[in-house]
Coordinates of C-alpha atoms and ligand atoms in Angstrom, one line a residue:
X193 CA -4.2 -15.2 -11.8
X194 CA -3.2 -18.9 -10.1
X195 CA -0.5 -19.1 -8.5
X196 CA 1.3 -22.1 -7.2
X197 CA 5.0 -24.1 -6.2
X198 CA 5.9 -27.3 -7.6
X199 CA 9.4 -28.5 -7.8
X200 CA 8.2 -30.5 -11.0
X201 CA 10.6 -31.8 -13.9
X202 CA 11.2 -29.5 -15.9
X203 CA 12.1 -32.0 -18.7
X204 CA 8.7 -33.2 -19.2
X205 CA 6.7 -30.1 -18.7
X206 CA 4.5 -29.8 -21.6
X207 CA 4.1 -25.8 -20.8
X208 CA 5.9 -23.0 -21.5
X209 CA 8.6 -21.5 -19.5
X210 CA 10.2 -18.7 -18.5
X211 CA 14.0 -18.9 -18.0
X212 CA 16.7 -17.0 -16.7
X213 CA 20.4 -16.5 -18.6
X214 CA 23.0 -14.6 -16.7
X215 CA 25.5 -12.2 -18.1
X216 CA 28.8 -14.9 -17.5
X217 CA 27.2 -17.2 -19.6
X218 CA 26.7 -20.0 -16.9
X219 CA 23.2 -21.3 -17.2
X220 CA 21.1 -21.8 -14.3
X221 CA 20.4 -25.4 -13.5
X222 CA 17.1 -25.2 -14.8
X223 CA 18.0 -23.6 -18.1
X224 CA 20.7 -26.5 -18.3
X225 CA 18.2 -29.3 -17.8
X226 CA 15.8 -27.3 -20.8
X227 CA 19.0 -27.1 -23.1
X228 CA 20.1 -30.5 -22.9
X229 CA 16.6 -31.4 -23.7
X230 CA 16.2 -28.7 -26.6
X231 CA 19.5 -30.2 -28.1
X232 CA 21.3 -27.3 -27.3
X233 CA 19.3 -24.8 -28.5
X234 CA 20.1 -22.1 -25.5
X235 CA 23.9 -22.9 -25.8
X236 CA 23.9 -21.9 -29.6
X237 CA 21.7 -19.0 -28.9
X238 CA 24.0 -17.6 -26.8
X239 CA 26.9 -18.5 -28.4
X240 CA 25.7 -17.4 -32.2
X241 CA 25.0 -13.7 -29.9
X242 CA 21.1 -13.8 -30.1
X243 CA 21.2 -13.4 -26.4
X244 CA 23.8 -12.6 -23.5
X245 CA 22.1 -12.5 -20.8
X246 CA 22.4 -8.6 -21.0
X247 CA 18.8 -7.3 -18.1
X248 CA 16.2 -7.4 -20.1
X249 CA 16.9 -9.1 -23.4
X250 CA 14.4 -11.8 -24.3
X251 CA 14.3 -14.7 -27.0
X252 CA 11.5 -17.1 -27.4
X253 CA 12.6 -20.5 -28.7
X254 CA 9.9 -22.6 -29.9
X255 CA 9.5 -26.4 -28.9
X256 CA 6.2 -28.0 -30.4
X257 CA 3.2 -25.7 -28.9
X258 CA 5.8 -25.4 -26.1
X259 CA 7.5 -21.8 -25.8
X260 CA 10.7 -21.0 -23.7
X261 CA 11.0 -17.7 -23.2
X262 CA 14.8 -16.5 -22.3
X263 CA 15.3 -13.7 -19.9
X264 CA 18.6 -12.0 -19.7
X265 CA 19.3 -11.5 -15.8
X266 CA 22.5 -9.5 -15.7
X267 CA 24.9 -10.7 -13.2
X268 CA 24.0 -13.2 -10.9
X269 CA 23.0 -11.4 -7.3
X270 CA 23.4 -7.8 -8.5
X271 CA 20.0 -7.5 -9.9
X272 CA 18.4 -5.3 -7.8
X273 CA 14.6 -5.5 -7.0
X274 CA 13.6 -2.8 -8.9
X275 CA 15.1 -4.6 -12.4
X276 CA 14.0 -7.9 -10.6
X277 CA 10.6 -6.4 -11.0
X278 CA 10.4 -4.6 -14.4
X279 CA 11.8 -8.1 -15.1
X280 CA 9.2 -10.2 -14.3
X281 CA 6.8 -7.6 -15.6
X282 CA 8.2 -7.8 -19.3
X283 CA 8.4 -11.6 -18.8
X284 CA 5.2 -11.9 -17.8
X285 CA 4.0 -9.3 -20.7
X286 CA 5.6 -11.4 -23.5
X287 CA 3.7 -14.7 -21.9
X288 CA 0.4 -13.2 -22.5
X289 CA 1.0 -12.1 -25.8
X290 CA 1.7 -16.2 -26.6
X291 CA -1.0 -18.6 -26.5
X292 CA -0.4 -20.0 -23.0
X293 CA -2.5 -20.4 -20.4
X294 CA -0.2 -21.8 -18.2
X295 CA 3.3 -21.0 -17.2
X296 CA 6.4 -22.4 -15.4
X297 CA 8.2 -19.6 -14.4
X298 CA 12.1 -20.5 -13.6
X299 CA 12.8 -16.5 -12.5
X300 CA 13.1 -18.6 -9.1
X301 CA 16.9 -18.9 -10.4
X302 CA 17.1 -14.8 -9.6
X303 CA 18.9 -13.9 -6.2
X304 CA 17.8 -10.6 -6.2
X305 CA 20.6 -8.3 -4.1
X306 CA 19.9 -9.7 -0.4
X307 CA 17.0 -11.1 -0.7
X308 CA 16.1 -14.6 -0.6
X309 CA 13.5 -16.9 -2.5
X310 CA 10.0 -15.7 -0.6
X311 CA 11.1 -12.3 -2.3
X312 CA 11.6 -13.4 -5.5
X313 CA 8.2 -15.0 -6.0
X314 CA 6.6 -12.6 -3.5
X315 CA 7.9 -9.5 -5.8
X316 CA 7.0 -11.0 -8.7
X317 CA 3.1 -11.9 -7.6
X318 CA 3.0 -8.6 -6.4
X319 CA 4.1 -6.8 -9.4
X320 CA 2.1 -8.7 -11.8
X321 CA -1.1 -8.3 -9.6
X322 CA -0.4 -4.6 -9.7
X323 CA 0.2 -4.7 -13.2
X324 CA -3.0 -6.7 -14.1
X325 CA -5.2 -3.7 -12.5
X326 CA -8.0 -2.5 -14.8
X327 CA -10.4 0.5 -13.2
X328 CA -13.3 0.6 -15.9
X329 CA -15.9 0.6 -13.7
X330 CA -17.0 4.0 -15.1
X331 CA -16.3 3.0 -18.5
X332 CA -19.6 2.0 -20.8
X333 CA -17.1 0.0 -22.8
X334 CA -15.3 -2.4 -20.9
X335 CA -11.1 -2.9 -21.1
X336 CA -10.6 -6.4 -23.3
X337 CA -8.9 -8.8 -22.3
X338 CA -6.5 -10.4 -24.4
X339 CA -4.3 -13.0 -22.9
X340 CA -5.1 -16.5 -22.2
X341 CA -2.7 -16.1 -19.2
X342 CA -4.7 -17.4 -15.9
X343 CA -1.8 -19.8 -14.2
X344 CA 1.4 -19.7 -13.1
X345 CA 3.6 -22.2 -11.3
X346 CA 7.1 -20.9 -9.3
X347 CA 9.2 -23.4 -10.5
X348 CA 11.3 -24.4 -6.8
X349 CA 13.8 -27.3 -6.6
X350 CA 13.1 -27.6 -3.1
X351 CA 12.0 -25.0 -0.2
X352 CA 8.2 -25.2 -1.5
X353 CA 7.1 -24.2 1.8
X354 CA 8.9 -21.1 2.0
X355 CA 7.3 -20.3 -1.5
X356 CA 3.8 -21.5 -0.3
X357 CA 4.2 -19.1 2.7
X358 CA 5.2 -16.6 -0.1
X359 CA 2.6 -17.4 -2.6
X360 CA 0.0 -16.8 0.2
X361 CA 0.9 -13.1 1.8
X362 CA 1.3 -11.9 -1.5
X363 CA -2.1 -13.2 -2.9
X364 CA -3.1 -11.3 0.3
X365 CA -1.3 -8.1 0.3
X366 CA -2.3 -7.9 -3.7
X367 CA -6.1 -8.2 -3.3
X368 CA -5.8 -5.5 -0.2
X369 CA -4.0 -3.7 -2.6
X370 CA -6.5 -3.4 -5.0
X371 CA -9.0 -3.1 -3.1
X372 CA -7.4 0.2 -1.7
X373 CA -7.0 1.3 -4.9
X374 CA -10.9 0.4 -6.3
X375 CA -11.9 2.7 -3.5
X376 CA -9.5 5.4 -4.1
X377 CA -10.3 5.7 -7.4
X378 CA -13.8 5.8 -7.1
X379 CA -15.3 9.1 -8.1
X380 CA -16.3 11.4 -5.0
X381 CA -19.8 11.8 -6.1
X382 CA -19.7 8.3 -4.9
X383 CA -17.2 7.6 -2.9
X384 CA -18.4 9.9 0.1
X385 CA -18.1 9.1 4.0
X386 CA -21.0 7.4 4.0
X387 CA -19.8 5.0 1.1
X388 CA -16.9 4.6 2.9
X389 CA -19.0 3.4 6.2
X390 CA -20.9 0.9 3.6
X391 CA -17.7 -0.6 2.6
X392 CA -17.0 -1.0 6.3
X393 CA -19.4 -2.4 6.9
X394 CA -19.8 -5.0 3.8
X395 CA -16.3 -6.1 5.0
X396 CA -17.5 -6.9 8.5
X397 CA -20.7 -9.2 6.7
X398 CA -18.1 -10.9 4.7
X399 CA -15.8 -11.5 7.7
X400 CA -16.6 -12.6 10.6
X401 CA -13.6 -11.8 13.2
X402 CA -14.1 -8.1 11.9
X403 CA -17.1 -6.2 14.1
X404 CA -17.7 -2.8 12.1
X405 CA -19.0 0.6 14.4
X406 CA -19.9 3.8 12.6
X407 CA -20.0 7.1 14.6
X408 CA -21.6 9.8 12.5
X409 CA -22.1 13.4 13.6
X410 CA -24.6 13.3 16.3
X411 CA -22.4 11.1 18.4
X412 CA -19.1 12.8 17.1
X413 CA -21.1 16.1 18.7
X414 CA -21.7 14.2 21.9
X415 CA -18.2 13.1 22.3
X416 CA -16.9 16.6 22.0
X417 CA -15.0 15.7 18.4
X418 CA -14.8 20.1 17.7
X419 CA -12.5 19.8 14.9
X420 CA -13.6 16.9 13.5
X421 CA -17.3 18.5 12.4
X422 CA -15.8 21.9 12.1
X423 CA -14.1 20.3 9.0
X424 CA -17.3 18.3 8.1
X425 CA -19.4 21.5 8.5
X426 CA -19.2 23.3 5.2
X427 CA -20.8 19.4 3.1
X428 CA -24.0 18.3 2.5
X429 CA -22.6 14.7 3.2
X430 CA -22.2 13.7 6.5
X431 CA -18.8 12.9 8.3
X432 CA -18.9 9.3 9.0
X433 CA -16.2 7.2 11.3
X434 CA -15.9 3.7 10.3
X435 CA -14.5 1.4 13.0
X436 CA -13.7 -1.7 11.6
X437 CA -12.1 -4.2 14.8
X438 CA -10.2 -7.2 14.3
X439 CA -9.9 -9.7 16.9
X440 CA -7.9 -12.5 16.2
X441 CA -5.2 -12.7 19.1
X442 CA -4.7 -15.8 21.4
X443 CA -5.8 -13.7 24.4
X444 CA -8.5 -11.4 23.6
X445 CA -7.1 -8.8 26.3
X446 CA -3.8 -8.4 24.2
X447 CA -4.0 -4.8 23.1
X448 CA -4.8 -4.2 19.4
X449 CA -2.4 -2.4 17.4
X450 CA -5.0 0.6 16.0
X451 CA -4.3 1.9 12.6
X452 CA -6.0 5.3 11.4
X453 CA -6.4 6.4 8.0
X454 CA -7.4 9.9 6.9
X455 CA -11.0 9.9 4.3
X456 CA -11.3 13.3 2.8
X457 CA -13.1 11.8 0.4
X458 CA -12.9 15.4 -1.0
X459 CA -10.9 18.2 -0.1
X460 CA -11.4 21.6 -2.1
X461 CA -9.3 23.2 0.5
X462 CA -12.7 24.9 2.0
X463 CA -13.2 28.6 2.6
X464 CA -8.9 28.6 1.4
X465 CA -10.3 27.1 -1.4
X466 CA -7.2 25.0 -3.6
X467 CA -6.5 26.5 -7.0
X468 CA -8.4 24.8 -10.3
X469 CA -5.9 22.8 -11.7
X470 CA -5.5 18.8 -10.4
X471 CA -8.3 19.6 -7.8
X472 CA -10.2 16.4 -9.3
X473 CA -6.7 14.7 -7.7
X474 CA -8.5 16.3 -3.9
X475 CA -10.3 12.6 -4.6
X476 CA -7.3 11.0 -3.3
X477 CA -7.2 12.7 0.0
X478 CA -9.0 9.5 1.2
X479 CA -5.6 6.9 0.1
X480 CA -5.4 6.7 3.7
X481 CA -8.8 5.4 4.6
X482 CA -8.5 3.3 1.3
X483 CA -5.3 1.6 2.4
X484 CA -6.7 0.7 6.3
X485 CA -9.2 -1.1 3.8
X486 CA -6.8 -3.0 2.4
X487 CA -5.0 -4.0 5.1
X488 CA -7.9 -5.1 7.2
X489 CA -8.9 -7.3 4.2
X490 CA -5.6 -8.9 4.0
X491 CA -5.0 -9.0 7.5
X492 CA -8.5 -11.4 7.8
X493 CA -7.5 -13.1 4.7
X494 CA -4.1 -14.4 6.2
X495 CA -5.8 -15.0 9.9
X496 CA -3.3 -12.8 11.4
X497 CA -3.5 -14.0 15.2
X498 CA -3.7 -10.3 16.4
X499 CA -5.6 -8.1 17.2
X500 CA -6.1 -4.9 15.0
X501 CA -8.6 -1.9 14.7
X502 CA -8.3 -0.3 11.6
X503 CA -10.6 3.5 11.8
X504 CA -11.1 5.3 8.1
X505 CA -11.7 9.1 9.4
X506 CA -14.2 10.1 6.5
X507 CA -15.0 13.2 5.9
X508 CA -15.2 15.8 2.9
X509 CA -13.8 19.8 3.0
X510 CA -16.0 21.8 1.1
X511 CA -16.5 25.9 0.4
X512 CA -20.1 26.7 1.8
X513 CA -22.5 29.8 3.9
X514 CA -22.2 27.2 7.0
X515 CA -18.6 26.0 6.1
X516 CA -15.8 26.5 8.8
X517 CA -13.3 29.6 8.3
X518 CA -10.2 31.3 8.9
X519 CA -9.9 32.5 12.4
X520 CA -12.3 30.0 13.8
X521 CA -11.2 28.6 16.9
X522 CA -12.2 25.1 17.5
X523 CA -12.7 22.6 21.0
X524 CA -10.9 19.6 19.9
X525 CA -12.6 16.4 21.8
X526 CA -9.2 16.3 23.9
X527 CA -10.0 19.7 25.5
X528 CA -7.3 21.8 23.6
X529 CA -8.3 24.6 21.4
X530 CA -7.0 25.0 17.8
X531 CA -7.0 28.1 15.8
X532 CA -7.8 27.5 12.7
X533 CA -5.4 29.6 10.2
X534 CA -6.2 27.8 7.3
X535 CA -9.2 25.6 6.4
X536 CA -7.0 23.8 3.6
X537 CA -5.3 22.1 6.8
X538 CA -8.0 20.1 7.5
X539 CA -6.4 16.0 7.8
X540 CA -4.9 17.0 10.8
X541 CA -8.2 18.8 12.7
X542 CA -10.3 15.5 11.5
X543 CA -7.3 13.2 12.8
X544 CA -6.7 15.0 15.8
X545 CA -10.0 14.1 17.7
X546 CA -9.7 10.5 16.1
X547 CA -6.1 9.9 17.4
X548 CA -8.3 11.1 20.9
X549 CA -11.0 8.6 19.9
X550 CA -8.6 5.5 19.7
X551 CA -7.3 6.3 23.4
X552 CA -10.7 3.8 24.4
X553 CA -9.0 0.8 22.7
X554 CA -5.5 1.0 24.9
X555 CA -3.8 0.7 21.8
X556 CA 0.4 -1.2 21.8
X557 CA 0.8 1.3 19.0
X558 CA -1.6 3.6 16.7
X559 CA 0.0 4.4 13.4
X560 CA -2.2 7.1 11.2
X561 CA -1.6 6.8 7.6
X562 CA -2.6 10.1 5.6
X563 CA -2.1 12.1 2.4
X564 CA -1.4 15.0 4.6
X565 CA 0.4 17.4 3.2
X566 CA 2.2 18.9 -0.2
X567 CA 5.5 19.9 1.8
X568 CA 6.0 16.0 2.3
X569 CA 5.9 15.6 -1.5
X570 CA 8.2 18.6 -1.8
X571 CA 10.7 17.3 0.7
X572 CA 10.9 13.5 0.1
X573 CA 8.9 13.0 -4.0
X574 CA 7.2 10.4 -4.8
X575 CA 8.9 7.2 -3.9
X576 CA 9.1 7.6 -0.3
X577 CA 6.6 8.4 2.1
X578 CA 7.5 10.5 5.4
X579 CA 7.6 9.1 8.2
X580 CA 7.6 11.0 11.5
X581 CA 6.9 9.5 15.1
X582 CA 8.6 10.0 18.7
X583 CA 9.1 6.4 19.2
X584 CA 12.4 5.2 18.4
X585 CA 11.9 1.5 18.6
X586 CA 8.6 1.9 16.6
X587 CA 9.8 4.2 14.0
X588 CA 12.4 1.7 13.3
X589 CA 10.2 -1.4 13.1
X590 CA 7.9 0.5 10.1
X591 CA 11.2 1.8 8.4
X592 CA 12.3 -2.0 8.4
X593 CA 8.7 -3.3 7.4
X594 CA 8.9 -0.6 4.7
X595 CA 12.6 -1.7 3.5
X596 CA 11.2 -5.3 3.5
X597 CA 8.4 -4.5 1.3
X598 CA 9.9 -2.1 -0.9
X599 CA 7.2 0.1 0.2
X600 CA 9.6 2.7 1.0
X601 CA 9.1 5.1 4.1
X602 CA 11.7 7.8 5.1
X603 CA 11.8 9.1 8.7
X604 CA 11.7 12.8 9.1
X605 CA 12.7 14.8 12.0
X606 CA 10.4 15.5 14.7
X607 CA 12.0 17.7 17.4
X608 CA 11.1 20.0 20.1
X609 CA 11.6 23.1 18.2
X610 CA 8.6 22.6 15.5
X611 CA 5.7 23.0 18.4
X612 CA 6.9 26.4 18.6
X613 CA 5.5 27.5 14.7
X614 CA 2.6 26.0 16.0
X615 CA 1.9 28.8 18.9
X616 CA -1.3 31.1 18.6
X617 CA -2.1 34.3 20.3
X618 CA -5.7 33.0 20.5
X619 CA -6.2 29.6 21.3
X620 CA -3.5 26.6 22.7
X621 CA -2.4 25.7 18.7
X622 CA -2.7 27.0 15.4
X623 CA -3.9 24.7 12.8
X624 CA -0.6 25.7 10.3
X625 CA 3.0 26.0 11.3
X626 CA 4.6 28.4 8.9
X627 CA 6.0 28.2 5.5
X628 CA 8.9 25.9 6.3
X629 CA 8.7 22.5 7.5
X630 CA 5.2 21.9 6.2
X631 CA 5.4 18.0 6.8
X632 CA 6.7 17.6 10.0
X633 CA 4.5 20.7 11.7
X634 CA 1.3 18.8 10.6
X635 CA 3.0 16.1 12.5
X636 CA 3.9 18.0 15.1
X637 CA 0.2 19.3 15.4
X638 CA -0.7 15.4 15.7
X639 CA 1.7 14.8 18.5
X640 CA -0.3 16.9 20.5
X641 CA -2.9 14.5 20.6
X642 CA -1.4 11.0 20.8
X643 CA 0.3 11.1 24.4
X644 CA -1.2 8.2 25.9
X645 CA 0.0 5.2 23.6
X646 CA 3.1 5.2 21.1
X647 CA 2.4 6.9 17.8
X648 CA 3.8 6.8 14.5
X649 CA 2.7 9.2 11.4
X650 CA 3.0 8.4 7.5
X651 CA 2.6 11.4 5.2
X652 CA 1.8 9.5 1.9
X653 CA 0.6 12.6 0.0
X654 CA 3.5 12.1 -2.6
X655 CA 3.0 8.0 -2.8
X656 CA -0.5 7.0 -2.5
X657 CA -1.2 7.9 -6.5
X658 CA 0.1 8.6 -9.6
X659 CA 0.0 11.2 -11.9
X660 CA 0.4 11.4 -15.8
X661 CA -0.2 8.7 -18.3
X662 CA -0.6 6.4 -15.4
X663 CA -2.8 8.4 -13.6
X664 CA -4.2 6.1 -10.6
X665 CA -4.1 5.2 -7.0
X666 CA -1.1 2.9 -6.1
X667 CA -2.6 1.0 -3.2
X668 CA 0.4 2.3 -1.3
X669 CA 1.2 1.8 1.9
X670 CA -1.0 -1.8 2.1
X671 CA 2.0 -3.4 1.8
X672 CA 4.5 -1.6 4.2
X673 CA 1.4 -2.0 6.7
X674 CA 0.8 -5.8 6.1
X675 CA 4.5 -6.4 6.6
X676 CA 4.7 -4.4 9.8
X677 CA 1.9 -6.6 11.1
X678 CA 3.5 -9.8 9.5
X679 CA 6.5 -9.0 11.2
X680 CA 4.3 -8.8 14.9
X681 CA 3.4 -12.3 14.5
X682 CA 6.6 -13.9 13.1
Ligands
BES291 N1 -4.8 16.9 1.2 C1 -3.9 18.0 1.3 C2 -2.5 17.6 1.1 C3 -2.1 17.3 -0.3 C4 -1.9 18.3 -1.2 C5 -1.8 16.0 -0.7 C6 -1.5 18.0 -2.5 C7 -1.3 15.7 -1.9 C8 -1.2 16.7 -2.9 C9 -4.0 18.7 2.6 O1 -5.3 18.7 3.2 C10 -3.6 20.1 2.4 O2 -4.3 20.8 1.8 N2 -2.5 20.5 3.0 C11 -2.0 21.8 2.9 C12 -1.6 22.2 4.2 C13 -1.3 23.7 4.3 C14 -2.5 24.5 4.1 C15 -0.6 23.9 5.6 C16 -0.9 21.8 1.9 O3 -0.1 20.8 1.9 O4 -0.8 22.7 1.1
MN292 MN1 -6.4 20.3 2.6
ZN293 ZN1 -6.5 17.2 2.7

């Protein structure tokens, strides 16, 4: 889809357009100009009851070819941006069934609860980019398409550089979004660590300011990376580390914000193998990989003047004679030892000896992004993901970068008392903390390893996909990350 900002008149506009009605029966200015020109048309709409301006109701009135589609907005600044956005997405659905090809939409008119006009078109690109997602690659018989639909113009009255600045991070945080989720939903006969490093490195051809690195086993073995290949041990594919770095920043010595995503690109759980049932899911314990992906391709497409190193940890957790087991103690490359308990707990033993990796770069910040664990989606569902980190002042930068986006994060504890369910007999930690707390021990565990830079950890086991009729991965947390790294530069 096109997308542009032009503060045209709306009088002459030959294309259809999409306007908003409010519940008090005031029209916006832009529905005023439209009636006066339509003879009254809206006024005796509303007036003979076809529409109120009740969220959600819709009437098309016809003018020529020309269609105006009427949106009831509620009340006038209590919409919030959930209804904003199922909003524009039934808008949006009725303009594809017409004959259109181009749109003016007039939603601009919607002040969404606090939020100003770069959210309203930025929400609304957003949510009919994610809504426009097909995955059929697998499919012998293509999804048809069957709209016209390929433009749309924000209709502004003035402020069309706040929309342009709009229009542009959300074109950008959209394609990172579906790039994370093409990945993520790639099969894992396919999408294996070494795929993973491909895609890595593809990026890096395409972009020039990004310099990809691989590190694959033999160096991984070098460097001491114990857990990492313990983990690895038990697959025929071979654990890859993709390094993608970004280097964008007036002064090429700033230190680079590193942001590391976990890439099981299959985890069966290993010798504690999962149970049967939504194991084919164990494909999504790469979202976190998938979204650095994302990021790193919006970050180059908006020219972020930053520096950023974006690491997908892939690996895959498999039952096998040479796989790792229970009772196993491990060398993690940072010198401590790790009993393993549990082979099904393997994100944190592959992200432990990358968070020790990253330590080279003399990261400001390193924020790991993985589908962890279950006790995350137990504690907090699926609409938030957990966030856990030490840092005060950067825990409270991504909870505002995830308020901002609507990419919603919620902070969970992370206090003194969790290291102790993390105590072995055998070695200096145990790879499992106990029945209780599942979500913040794994981040415990991780806080072991990241003492020489600050450190922030999202759980996004309950957000990164969806189950059901919708089944798929959400491209979640691209957005929350892209915001965070907006919000560095602004
Ligand atoms: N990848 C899983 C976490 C997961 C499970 C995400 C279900 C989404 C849905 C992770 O590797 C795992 O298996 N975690 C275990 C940890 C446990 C053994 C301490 C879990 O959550 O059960
Ligand atoms: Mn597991
Ligand atoms: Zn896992």
């Amino acid at each position: 889809m096109n997308y542009s900002a032009q503060s045209i008149s709306l009088e002459q506009a030959q294309e259809s357009i999409i306007l908003a009605i409010f519940e008090d029966n005031s029209l916006p200015l832009s529905a005023k100009k439209i009636d006066k020109k339509l003879n009254d048309q809206i006024t005796d709409a509303i007036k003979n009851g076809e529409i109120s301006g009740k969220l959600g109701q819709i009437l098309i009135l016809r003018n020529c070819t020309q269609r105006i589609i009427l949106v009831g907005a509620g009340k006038q600044n209590e919409i919030t941006e959930r209804q904003y956005k199922q909003l524009i997405a039934k808008a949006i659905q009725i303009a594809k069934e017409t004959i259109a090809t181009t749109i003016i939409n007039a939603l601009t008119d919607i002040q969404i609860k606090d939020r100003d006009l770069y959210w309203n078109i930025r929400f609304a690109i957003e949510t009919i980019e994610a809504n426009e997602y097909i995955f059929d690659q697998f499919k012998s018989k293509k999804v048809e398409k069957n709209s016209n639909l390929s433009e749309i113009i924000f209709y502004v009255e003035n402020n069309t550089e706040k929309a342009q600045q709009a229009i542009q991070h959300a074109t950008a945080i959209a394609l990172g979004v579906k790039m994370a989720r093409d990945i993520a939903n790639c099969p894992p006969n396919i999408c294996n660590p070494v795929y993973l490093a491909n895609q890595a490195k593809r990026l890096s051809q395409r972009v020039p300011l990004i310099k990809t690195k691989i590190v694959g086993e033999k160096e991984m073995a070098e460097l001491g990376m114990g857990a990492y290949l313990a983990v690895s041990q038990g697959s025929e594919n071979e654990a890859q580390l993709s390094i993608m770095e970004y280097r964008n920043h007036p002064n090429p010595n700033a230190k680079p914000i590193v942001l590391v995503g976990k890439g099981l690109t299959f985890d069966a759980g290993g010798i504690s193998l999962k149970p049967a049932a939504d194991m084919d899911e164990m494909k999504y314990d790469m979202c976190g990989a998938a979204s650095i992906f994302g990021v790193m391709h919006a970050v180059a497409e908006l020219k972020l003047p930053l520096n950023i190193i974006g690491v997908m940890a892939g690996c895959e957790n498999l039952p096998d004679g040479k796989a790792y087991r229970p009772g196993d103690i491990l060398t993690t490359m940072s010198g401590l030892t790790v009993e393993v308990l549990n082979t099904d707990a393997e994100g944190r033993l592959v992200l432990c000896d990358t968070l020790t990796y990253v330590e080279r770069f003399e990261p400001e910040y390193v924020i790991d992004i993985a589908t962890l664990t279950g006790a995350c989606v137990v504690a907090l569902g699926q609409h938030n993901s957990g966030l856990i980190s030490p840092h005060d002042d950067l825990a409270h930068n991504i909870e505002q970068a995830a308020q901002q986006s609507s990419d919603k994060a919620w902070r969970l504890p992370l206090t003194e008392e969790y290291q102790e369910q993390l105590k072995s007999p055998f070695a200096d930690l145990a790879n499992l903390g106990g029945r209780w707390g599942g979500a913040i021990t794994a981040g415990a565990f991780l806080s072991n390893f990241t003492k020489k830079y600050p450190w922030a950890h999202l759980d996004i086991a309950g957000t990164a996909w969806l189950q059901g009729a919708n089944k798929g991965a959400t491209g979640r947390p691209v957005s929350l990350l892209v915001q965070f790294l907006l919000n560095q530069v602004i």
